[in-house]
mmCIF file of C-alpha atoms and ligand atoms in Angstrom:
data_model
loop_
_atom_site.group_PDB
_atom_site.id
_atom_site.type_symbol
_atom_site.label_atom_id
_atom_site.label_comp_id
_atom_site.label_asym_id
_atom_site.label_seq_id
_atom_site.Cartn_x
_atom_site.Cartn_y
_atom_site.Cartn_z
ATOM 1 C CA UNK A 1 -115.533 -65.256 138.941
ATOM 2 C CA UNK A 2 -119.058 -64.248 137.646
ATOM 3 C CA UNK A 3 -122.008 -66.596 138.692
ATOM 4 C CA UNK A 4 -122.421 -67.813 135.266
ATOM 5 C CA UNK A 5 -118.662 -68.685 135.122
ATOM 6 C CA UNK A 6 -119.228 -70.522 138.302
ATOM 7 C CA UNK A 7 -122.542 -72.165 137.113
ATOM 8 C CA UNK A 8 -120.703 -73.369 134.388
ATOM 9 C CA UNK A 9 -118.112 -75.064 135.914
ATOM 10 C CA UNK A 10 -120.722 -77.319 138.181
ATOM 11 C CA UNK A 11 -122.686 -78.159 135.574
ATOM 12 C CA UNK A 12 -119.464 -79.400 133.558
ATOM 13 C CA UNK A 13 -118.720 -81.256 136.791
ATOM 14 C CA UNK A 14 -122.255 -83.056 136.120
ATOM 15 C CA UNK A 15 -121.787 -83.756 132.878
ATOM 16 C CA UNK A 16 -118.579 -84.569 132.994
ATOM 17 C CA UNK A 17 -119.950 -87.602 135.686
ATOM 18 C CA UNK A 18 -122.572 -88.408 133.154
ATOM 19 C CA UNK A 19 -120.979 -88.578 129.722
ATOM 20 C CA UNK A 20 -118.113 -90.956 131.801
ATOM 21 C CA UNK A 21 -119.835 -92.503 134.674
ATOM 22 C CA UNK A 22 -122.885 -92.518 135.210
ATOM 23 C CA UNK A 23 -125.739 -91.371 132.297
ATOM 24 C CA UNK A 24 -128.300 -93.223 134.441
ATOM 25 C CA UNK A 25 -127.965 -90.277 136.842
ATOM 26 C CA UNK A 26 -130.296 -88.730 134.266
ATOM 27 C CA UNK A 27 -131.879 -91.293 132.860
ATOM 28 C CA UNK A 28 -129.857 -91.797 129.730
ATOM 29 C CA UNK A 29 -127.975 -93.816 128.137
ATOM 30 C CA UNK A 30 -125.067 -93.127 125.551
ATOM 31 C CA UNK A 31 -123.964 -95.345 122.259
ATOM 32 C CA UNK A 32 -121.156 -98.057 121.687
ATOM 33 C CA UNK A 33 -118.919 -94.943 121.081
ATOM 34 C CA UNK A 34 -119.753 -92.760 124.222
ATOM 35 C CA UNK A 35 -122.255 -90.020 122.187
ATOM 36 C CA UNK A 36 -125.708 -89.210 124.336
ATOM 37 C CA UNK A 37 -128.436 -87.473 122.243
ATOM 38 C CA UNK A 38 -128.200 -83.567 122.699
ATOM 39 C CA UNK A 39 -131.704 -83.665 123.399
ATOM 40 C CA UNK A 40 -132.327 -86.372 125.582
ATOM 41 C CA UNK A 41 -128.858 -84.875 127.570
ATOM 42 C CA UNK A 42 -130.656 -81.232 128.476
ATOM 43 C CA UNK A 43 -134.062 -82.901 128.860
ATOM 44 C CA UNK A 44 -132.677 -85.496 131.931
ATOM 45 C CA UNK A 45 -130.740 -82.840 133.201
ATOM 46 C CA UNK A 46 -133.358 -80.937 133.491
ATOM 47 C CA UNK A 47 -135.411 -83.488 134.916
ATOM 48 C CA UNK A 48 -133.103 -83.521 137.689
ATOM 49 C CA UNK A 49 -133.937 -80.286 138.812
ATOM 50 C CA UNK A 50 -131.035 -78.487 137.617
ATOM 51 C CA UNK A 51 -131.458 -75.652 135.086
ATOM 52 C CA UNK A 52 -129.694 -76.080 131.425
ATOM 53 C CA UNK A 53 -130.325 -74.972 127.838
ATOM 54 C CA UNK A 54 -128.477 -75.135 124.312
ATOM 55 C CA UNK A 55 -126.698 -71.985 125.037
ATOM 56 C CA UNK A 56 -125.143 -72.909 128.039
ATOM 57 C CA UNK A 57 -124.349 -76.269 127.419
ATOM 58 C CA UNK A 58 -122.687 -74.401 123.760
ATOM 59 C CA UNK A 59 -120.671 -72.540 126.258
ATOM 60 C CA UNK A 60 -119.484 -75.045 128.626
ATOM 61 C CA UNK A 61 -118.432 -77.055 125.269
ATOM 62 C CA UNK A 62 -116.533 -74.265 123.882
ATOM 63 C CA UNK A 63 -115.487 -73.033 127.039
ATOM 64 C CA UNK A 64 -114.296 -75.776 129.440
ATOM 65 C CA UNK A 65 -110.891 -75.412 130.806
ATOM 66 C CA UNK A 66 -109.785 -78.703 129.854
ATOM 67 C CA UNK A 67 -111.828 -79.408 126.208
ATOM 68 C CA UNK A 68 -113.773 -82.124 128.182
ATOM 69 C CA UNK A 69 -116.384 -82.775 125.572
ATOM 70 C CA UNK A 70 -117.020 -82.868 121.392
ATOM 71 C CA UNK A 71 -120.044 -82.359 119.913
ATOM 72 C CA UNK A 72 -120.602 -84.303 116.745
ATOM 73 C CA UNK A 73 -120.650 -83.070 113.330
ATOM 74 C CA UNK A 74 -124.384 -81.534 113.027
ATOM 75 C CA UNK A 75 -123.976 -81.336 116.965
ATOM 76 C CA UNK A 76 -126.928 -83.703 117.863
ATOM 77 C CA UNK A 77 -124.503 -85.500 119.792
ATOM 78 C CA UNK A 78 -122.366 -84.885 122.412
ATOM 79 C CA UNK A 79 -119.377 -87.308 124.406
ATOM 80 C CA UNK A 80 -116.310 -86.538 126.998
ATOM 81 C CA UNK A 81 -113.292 -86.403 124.971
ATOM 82 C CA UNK A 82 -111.764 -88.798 127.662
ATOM 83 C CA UNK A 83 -112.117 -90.106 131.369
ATOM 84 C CA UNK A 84 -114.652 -92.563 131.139
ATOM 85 C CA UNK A 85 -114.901 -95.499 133.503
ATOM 86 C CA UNK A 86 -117.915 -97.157 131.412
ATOM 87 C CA UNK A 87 -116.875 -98.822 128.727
ATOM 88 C CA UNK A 88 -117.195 -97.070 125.173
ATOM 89 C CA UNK A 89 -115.223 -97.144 122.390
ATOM 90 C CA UNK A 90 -114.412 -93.056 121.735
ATOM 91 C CA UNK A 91 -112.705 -94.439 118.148
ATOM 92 C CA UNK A 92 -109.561 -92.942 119.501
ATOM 93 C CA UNK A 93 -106.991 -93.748 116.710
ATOM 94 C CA UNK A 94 -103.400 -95.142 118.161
ATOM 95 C CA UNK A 95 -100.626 -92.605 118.404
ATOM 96 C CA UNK A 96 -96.661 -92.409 118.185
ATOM 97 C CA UNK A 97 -96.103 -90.887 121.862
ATOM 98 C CA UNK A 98 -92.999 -89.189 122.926
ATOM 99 C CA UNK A 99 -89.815 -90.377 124.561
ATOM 100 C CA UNK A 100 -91.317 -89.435 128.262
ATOM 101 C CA UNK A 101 -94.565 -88.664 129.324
ATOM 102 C CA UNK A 102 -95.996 -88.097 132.808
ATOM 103 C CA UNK A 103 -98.341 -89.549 135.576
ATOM 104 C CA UNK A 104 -99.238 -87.381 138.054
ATOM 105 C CA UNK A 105 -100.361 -88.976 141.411
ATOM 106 C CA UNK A 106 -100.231 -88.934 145.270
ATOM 107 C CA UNK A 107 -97.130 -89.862 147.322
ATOM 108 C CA UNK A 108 -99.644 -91.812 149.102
ATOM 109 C CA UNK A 109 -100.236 -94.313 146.270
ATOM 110 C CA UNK A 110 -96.640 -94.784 145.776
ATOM 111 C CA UNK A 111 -95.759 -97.773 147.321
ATOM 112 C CA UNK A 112 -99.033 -99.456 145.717
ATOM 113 C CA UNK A 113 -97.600 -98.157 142.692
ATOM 114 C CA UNK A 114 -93.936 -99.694 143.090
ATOM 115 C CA UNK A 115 -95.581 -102.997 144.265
ATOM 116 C CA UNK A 116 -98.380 -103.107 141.336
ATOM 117 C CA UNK A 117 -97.675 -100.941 138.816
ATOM 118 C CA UNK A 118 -99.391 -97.825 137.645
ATOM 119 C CA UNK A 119 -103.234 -99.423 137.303
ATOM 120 C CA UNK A 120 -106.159 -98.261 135.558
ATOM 121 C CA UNK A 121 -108.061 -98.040 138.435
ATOM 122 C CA UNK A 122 -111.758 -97.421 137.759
ATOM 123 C CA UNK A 123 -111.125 -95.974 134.401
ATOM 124 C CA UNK A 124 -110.581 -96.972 131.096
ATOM 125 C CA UNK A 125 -106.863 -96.216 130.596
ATOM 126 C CA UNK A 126 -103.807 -94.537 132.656
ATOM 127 C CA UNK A 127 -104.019 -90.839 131.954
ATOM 128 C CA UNK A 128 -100.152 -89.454 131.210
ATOM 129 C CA UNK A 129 -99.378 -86.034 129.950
ATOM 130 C CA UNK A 130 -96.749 -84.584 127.724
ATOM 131 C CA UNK A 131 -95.886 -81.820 130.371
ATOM 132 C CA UNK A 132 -94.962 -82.272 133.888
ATOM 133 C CA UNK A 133 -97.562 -79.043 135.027
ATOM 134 C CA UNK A 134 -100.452 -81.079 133.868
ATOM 135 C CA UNK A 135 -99.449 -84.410 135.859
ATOM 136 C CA UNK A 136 -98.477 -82.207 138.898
ATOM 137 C CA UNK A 137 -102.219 -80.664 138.613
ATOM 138 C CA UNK A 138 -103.772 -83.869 137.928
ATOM 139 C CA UNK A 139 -101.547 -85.284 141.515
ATOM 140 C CA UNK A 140 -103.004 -82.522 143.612
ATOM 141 C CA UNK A 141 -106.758 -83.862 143.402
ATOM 142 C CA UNK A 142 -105.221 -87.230 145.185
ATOM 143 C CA UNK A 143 -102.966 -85.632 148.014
ATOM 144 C CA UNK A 144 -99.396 -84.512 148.177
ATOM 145 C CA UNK A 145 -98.741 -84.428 144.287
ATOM 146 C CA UNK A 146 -95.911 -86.696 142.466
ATOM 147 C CA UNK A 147 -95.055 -86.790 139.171
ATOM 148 C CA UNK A 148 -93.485 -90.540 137.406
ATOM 149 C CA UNK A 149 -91.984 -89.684 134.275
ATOM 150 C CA UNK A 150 -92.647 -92.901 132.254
ATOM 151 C CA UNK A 151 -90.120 -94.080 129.666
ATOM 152 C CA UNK A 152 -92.944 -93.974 126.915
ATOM 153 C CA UNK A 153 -90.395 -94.968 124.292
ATOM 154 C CA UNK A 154 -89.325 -97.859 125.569
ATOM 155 C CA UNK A 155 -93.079 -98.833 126.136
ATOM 156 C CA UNK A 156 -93.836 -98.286 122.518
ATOM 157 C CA UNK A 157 -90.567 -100.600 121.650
ATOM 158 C CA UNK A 158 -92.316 -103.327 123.574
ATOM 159 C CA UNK A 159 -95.902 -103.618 122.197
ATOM 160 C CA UNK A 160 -97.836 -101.089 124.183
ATOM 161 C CA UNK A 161 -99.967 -98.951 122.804
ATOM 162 C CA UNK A 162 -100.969 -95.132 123.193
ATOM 163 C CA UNK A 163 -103.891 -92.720 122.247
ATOM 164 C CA UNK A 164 -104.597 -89.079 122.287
ATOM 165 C CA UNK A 165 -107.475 -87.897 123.495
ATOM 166 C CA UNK A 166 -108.791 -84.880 121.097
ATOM 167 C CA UNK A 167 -107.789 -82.823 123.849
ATOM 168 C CA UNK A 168 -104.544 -84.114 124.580
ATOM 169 C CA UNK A 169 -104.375 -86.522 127.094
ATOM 170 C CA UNK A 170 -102.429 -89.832 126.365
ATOM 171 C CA UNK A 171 -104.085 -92.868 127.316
ATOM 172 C CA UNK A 172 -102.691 -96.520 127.709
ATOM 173 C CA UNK A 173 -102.622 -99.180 129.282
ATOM 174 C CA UNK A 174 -101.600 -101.052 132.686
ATOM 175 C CA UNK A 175 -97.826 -99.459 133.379
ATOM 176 C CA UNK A 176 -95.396 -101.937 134.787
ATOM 177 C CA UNK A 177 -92.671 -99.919 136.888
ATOM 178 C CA UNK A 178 -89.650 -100.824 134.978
ATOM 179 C CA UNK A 179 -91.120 -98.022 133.113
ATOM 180 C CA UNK A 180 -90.589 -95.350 135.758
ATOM 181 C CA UNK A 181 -87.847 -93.398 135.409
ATOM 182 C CA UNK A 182 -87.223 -93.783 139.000
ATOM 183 C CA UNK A 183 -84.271 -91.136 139.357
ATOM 184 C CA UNK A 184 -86.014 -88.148 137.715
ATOM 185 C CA UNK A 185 -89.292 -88.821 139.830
ATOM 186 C CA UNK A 186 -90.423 -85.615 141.198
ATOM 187 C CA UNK A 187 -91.920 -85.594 144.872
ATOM 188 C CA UNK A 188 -93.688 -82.723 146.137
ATOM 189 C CA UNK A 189 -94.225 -84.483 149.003
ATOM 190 C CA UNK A 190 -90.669 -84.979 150.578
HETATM 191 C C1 LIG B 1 -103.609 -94.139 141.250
HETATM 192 C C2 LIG B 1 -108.679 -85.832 135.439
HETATM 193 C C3 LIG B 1 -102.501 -97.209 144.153
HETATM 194 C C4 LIG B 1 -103.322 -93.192 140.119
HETATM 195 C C5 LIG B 1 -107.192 -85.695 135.378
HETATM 196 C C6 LIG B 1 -104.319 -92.111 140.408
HETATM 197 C C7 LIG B 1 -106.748 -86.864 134.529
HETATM 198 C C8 LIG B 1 -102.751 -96.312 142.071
HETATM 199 C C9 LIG B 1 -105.491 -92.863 141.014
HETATM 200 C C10 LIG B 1 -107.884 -87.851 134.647
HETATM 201 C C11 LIG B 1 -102.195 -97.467 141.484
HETATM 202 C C12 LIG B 1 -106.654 -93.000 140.052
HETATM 203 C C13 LIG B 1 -107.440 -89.093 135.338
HETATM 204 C C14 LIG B 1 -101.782 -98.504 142.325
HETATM 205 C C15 LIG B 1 -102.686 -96.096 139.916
HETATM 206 N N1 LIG B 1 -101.955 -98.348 143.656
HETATM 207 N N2 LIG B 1 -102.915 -96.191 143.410
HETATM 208 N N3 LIG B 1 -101.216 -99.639 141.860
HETATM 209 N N4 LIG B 1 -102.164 -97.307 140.154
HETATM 210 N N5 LIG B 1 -103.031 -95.484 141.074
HETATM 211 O O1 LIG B 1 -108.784 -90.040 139.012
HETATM 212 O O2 LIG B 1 -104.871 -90.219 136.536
HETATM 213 O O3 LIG B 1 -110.060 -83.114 135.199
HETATM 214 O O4 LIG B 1 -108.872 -92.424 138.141
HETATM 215 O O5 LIG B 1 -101.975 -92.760 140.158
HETATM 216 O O6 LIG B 1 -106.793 -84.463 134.866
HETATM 217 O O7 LIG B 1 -105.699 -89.134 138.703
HETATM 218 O O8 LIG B 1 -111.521 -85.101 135.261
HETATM 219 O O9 LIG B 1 -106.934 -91.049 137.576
HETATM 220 O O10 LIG B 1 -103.809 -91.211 141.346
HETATM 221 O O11 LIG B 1 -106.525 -86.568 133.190
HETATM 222 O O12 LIG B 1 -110.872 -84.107 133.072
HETATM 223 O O13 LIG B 1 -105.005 -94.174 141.309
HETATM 224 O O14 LIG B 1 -108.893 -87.206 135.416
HETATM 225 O O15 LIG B 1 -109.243 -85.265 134.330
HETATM 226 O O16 LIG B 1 -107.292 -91.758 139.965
HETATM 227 O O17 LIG B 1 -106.905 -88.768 136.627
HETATM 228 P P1 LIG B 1 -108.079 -91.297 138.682
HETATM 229 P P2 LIG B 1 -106.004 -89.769 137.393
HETATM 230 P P3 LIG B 1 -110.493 -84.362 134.478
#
């Protein structure tokens, strides 16, 4: 991978921590709906010793594996498409989801999980994806990777409800596990 691919992808990690975590890293601050001023976004970066300018931060926008960020319409704004643990209202609207989708997660967790439910944890909402190579990626950052395929239709039948992230991630809610489809779980761990 070339250096600037490389730069790239650290800086995203940065942003990524600021636009969901933490803007007071670089002394910003974003809006009721998650957008930090372009501006003010380079200039605290900056700031923080790190080297950034429009055309990379264009690039990592356009460019980032998983879509993490939208600028807005005259792109004088920017926000993470999803993730955050601060709470901002990304005007996500609600969305029919399909029969199953997937959590991907640790076999470590899973007897938390059985006991407790699948929990939003520090973040805003439970993360599920429509295909099980997505939840089996998103496992491996925790451990040995397992994948709950979660009876989404039934969950929809019984008040909860879902939203898609611009790029594609569904979002809910606190999961109870009557929800897991407990024989089609798939453990990479075993
Ligand atoms: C687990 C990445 C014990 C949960 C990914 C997960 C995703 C429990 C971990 C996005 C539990 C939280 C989110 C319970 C849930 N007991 N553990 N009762 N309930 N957990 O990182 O879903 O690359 O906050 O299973 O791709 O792993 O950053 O959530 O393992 O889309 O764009 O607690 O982050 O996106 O971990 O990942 P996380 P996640 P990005």
């Amino acid at each position: 991978m070339s250096d600037k691919a490389t730069d790239d992808i650290g800086m995203g990690k940065f942003i990524s921590l600021i636009l969901r975590h933490k803007p007071e890293t670089v002394d910003i601050s974003l809006n009721e709906h998650g957008w930090a001023d372009v501006s003010e976004l380079i200039a605290g970066i900056r700031k923080s010793g790190r080297y950034i300018d429009i055309a990379m931060l264009e690039r990592i926008v356009a460019e980032n594996n998983k879509q993490r960020y939208s600028f807005n319409d005259d792109c004088t704004k920017i926000r993470a498409n999803q993730g955050h643990s601060i709470p901002v209202d990304i005007e996500l609207p609600a969305a029919n989801p399909p029969d199953v989708l997937y959590h991907g997660t640790a076999t470590r967790f899973l007897d938390s999980i059985r006991e407790k439910g699948i929990l939003r944890q520090n973040r805003q909402y439970v993360h599920l994806s429509s295909d099980i190579k997505t939840a089996l990626d998103v496992g491996k950052r925790h451990g040995k990777a397992v994948v709950l395929p979660i009876n989404a239709k039934k969950m929809a039948e019984d008040g909860y409800v879902f939203y898609l992230s611009v790029n594609r991630v569904w979002l809910c809610g606190d999961i109870a596990w009557k929800y897991v489809k407990e024989n089609e779980i798939i453990n990479q761990g075993k």
